[in-house]
XYZ file of N, CA and C in Angstrom:
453
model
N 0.846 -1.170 0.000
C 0.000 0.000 0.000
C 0.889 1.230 0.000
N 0.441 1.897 -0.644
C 1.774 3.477 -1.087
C 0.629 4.577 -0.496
N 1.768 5.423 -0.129
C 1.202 6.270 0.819
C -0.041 7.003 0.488
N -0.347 7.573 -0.832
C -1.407 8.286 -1.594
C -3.083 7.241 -0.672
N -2.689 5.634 -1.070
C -3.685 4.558 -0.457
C -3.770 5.211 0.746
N -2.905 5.218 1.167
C -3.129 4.925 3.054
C -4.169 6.304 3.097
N -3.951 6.775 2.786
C -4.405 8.240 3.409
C -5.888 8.776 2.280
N -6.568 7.735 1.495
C -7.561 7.783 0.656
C -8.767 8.002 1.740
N -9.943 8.531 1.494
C -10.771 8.511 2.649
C -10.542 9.369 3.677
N -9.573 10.280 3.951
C -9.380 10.935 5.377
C -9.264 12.449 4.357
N -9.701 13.210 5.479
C -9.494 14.626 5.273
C -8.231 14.837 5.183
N -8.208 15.895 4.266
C -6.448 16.357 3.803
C -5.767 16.973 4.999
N -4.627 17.251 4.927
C -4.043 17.939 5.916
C -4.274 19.489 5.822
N -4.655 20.074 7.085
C -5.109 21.309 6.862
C -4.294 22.190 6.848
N -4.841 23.827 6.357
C -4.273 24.522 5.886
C -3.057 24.805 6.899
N -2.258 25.687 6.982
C -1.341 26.125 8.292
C -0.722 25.111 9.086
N -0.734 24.026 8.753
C -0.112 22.854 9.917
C 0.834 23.649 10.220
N 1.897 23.730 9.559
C 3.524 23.865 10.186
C 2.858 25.087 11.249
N 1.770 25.799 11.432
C 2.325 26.592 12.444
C 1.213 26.175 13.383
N 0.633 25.103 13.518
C 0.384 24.353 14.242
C 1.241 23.604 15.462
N 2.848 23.593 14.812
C 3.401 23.009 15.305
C 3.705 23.529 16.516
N 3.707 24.921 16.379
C 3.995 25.438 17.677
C 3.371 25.157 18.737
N 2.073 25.081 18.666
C 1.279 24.863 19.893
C 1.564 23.565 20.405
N 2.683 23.158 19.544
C 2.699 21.406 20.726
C 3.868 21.524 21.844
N 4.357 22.885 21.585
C 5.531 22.998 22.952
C 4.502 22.742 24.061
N 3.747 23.180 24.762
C 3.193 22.625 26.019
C 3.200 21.293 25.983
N 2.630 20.932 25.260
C 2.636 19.251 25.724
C 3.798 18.524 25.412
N 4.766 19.022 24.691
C 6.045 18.532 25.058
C 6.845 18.637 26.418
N 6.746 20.024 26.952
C 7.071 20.066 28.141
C 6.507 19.415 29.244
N 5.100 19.376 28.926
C 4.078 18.610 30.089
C 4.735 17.407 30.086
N 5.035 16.584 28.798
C 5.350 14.983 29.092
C 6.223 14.939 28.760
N 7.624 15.735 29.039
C 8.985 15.330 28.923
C 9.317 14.515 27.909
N 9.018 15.498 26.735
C 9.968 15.343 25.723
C 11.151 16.307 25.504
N 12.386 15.531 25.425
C 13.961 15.968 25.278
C 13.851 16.648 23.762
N 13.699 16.230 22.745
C 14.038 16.377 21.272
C 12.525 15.862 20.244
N 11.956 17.038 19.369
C 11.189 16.912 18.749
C 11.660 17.155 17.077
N 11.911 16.295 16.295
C 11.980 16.769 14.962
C 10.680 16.404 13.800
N 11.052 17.618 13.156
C 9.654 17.269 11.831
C 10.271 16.415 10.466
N 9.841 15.165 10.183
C 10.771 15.105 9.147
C 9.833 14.528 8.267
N 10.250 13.649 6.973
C 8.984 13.528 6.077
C 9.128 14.215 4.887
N 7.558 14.340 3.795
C 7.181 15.238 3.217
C 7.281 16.605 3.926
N 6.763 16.902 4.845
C 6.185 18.186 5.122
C 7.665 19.466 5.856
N 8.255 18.300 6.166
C 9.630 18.829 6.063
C 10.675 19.637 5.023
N 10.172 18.573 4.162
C 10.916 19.270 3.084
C 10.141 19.600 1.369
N 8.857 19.788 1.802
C 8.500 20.440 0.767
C 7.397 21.907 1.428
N 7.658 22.018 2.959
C 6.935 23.108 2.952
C 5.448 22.941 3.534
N 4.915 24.438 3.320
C 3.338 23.982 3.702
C 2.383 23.208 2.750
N 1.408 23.085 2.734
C 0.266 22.211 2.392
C 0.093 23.073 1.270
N -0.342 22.381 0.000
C -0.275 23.478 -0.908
C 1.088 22.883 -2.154
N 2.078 23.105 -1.690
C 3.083 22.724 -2.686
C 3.412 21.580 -3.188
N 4.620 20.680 -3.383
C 4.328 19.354 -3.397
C 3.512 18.477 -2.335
N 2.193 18.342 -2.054
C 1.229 17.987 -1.310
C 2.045 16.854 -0.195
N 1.949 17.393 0.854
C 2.376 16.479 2.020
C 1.011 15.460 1.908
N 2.051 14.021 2.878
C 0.827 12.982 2.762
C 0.350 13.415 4.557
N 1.000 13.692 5.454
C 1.059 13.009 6.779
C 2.199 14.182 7.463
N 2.207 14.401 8.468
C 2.949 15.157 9.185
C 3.691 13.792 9.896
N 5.194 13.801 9.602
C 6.387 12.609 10.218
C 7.151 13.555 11.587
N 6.535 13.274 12.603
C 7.500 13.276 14.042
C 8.213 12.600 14.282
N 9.707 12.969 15.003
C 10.330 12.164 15.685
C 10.803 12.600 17.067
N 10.541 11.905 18.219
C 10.313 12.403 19.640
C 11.324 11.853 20.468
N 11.585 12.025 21.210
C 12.796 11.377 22.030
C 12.374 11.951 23.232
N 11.729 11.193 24.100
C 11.166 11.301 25.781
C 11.790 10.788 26.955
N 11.158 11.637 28.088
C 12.164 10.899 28.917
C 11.655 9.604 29.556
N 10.355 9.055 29.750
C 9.655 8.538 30.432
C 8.755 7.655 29.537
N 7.684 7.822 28.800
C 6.555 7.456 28.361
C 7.242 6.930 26.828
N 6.777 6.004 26.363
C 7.085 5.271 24.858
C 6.409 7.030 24.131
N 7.306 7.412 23.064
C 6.452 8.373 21.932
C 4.934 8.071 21.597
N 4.734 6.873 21.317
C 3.504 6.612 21.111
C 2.446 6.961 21.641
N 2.602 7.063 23.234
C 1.608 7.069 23.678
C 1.094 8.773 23.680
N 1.991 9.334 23.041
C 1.888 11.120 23.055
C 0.807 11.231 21.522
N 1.014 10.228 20.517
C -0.145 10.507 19.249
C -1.478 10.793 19.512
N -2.687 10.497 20.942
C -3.716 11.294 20.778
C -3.567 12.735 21.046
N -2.960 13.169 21.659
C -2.774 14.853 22.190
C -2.204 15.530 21.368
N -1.184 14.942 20.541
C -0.511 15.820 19.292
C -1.501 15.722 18.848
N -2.662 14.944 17.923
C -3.175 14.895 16.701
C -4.380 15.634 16.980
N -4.644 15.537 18.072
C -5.721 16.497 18.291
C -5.230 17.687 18.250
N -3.898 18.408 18.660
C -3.521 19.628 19.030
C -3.334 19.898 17.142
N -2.724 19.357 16.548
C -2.628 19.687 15.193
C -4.165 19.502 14.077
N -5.267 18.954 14.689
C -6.259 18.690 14.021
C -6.274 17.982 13.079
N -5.323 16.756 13.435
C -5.481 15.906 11.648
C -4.804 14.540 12.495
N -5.377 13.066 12.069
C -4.985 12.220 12.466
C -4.008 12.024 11.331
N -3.660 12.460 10.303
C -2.563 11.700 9.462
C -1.389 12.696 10.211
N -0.898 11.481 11.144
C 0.330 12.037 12.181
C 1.196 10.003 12.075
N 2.302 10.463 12.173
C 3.322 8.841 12.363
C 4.289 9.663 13.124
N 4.383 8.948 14.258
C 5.160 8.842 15.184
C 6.270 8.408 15.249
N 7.649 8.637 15.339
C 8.776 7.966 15.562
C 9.207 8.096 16.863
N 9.561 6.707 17.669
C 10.603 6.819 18.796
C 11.977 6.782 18.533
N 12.399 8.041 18.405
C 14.011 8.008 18.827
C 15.166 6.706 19.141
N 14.358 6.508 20.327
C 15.056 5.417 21.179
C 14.777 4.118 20.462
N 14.333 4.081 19.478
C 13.909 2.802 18.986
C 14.120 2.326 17.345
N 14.397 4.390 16.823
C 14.846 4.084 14.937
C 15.877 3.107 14.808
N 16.189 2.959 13.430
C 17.050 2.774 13.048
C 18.192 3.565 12.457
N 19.398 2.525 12.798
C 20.408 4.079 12.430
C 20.576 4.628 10.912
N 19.655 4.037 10.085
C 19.495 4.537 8.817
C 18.237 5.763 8.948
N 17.429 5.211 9.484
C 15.975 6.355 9.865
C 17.105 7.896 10.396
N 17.683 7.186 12.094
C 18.200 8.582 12.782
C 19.012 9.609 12.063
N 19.642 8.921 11.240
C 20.775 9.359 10.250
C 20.078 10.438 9.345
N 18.809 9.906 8.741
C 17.911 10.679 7.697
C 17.595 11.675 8.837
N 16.957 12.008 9.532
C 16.054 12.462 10.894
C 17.290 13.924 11.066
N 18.398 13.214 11.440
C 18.908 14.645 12.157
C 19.947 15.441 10.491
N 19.844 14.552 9.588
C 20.299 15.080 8.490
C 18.923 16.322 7.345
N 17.944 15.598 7.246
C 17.069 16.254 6.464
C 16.165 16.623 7.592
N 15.459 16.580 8.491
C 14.134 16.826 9.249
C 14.801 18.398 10.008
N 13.520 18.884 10.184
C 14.007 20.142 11.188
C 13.103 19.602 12.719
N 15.017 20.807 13.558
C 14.283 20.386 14.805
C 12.970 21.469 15.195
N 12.301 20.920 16.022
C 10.870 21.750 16.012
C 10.898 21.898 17.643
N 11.829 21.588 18.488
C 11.905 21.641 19.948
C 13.059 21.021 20.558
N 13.656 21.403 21.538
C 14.564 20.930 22.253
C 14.453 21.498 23.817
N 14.575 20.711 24.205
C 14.402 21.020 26.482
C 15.936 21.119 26.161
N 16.906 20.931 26.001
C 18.333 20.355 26.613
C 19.205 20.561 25.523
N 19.661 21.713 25.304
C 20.830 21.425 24.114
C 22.003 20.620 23.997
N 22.621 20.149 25.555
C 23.295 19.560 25.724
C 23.059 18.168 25.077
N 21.634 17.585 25.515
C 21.027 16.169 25.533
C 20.981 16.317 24.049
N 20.774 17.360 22.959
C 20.543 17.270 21.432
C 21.880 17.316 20.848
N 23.429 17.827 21.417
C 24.173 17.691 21.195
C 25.190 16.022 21.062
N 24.480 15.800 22.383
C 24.881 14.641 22.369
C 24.082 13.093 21.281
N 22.787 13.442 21.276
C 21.912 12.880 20.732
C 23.053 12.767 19.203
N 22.854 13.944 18.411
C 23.224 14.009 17.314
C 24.546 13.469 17.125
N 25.600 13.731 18.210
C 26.758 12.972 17.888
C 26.533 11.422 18.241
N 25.637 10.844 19.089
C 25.645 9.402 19.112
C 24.902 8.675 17.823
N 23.945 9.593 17.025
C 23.969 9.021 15.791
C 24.667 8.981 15.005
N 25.635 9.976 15.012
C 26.839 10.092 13.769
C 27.835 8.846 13.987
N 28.139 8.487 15.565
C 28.600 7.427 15.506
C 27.703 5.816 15.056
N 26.802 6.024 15.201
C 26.045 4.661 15.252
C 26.233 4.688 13.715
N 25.689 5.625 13.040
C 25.555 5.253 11.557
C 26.925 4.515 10.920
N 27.925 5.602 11.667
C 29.487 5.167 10.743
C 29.633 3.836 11.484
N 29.278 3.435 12.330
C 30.059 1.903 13.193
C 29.105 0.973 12.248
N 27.859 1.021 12.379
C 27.202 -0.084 11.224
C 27.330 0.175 9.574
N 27.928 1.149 9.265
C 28.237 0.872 7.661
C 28.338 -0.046 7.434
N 29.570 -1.460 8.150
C 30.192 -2.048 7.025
C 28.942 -3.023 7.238
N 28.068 -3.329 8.458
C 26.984 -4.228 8.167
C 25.963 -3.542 6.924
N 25.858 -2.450 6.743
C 24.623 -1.893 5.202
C 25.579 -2.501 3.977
N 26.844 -2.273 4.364
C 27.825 -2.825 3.225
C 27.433 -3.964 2.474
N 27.902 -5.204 3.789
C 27.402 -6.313 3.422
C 26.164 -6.894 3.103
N 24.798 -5.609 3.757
C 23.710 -6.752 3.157
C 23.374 -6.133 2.118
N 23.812 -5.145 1.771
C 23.529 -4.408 0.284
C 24.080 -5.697 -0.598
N 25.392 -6.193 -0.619
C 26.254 -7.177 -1.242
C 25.547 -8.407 -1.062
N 25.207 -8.800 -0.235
C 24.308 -9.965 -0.503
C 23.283 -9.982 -1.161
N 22.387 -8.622 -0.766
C 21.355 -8.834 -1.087
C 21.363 -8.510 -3.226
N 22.453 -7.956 -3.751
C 22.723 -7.762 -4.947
C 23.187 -9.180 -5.611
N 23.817 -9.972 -4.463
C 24.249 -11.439 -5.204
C 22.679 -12.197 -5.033
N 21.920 -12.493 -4.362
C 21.010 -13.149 -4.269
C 19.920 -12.016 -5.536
N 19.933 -11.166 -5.841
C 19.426 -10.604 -6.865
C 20.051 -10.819 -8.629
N 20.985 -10.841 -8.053
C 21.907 -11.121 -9.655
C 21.497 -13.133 -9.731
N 21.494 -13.708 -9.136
C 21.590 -15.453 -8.869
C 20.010 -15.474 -9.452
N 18.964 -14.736 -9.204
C 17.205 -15.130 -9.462
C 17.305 -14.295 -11.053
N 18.312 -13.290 -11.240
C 18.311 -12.775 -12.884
C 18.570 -14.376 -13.811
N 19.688 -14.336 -13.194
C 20.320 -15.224 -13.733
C 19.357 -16.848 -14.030
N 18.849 -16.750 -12.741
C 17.534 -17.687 -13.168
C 16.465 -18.203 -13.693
N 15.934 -17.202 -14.188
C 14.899 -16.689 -14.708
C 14.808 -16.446 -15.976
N 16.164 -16.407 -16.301
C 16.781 -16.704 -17.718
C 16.417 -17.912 -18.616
């Protein structure tokens, strides 16, 4: 299912989101969230209107509570359930890598804690290269072996 599907049937994303976003500092502070980024479509094409966002993409990093459980209060505070949640503590270091490279941050409690954040992904990404290495390489030999088969 491609994203256009998922989101068939639901009201579009409304006008002004991005400055919607602001109003979610309270409830970030209320439930101790460290680091909020926007990433996604809506990140990088802007407001609603231009290349059409599907979904507003968060990524949260808390101190206490799974991210998840913060999606009814954001989505209500932004007025649109097409919201996806990311936990921080839980991406992958290909996701975090994208996240603090393309997404903007939209909040921070702790510059220290975002300083550090960002350098422990820079390491995570470079220490697992050579594993993307290898399953890229496998996964190109087990792709070249079914060409070859099919032949």
């Amino acid at each position: 299912m491609g994203i256009p599907e998922r989101w068939r049937g639901h009201i579009p994303l409304p006008e002004g989101i991005k400055g919607s976003l602001e109003e979610l500092t309270p409830i970030f502070e209320q439930e101790g969230v460290i680091l909020a980024y926007l990433f996604g479509s809506l990140a990088k094409t802007g407001e609603v209107g231009e290349r059409e966002p599907h979904d507003v993409d968060l990524a949260l990093l808390t101190e206490g509570k799974p991210a998840w459980k913060l999606w009814d209060e954001i989505s209500l505070a932004l007025g649109t359930e097409r919201l996806d949640i990311a936990d921080l503590r839980r991406a992958s270091p290909v996701l975090l890598f994208e996240i603090i490279r393309s997404g903007r941050l939209i909040y921070s409690s702790d510059d220290a804690a975002r300083e550090r954040f960002v350098l422990d992904v820079l390491h995570l990404y470079r220490d697992t290269a050579p594993l993307r290495r290898r399953q890229r390489a496998a996964l190109k030999r087990r792709m070249d072996r079914w060409c070859e088969e099919s032949r």
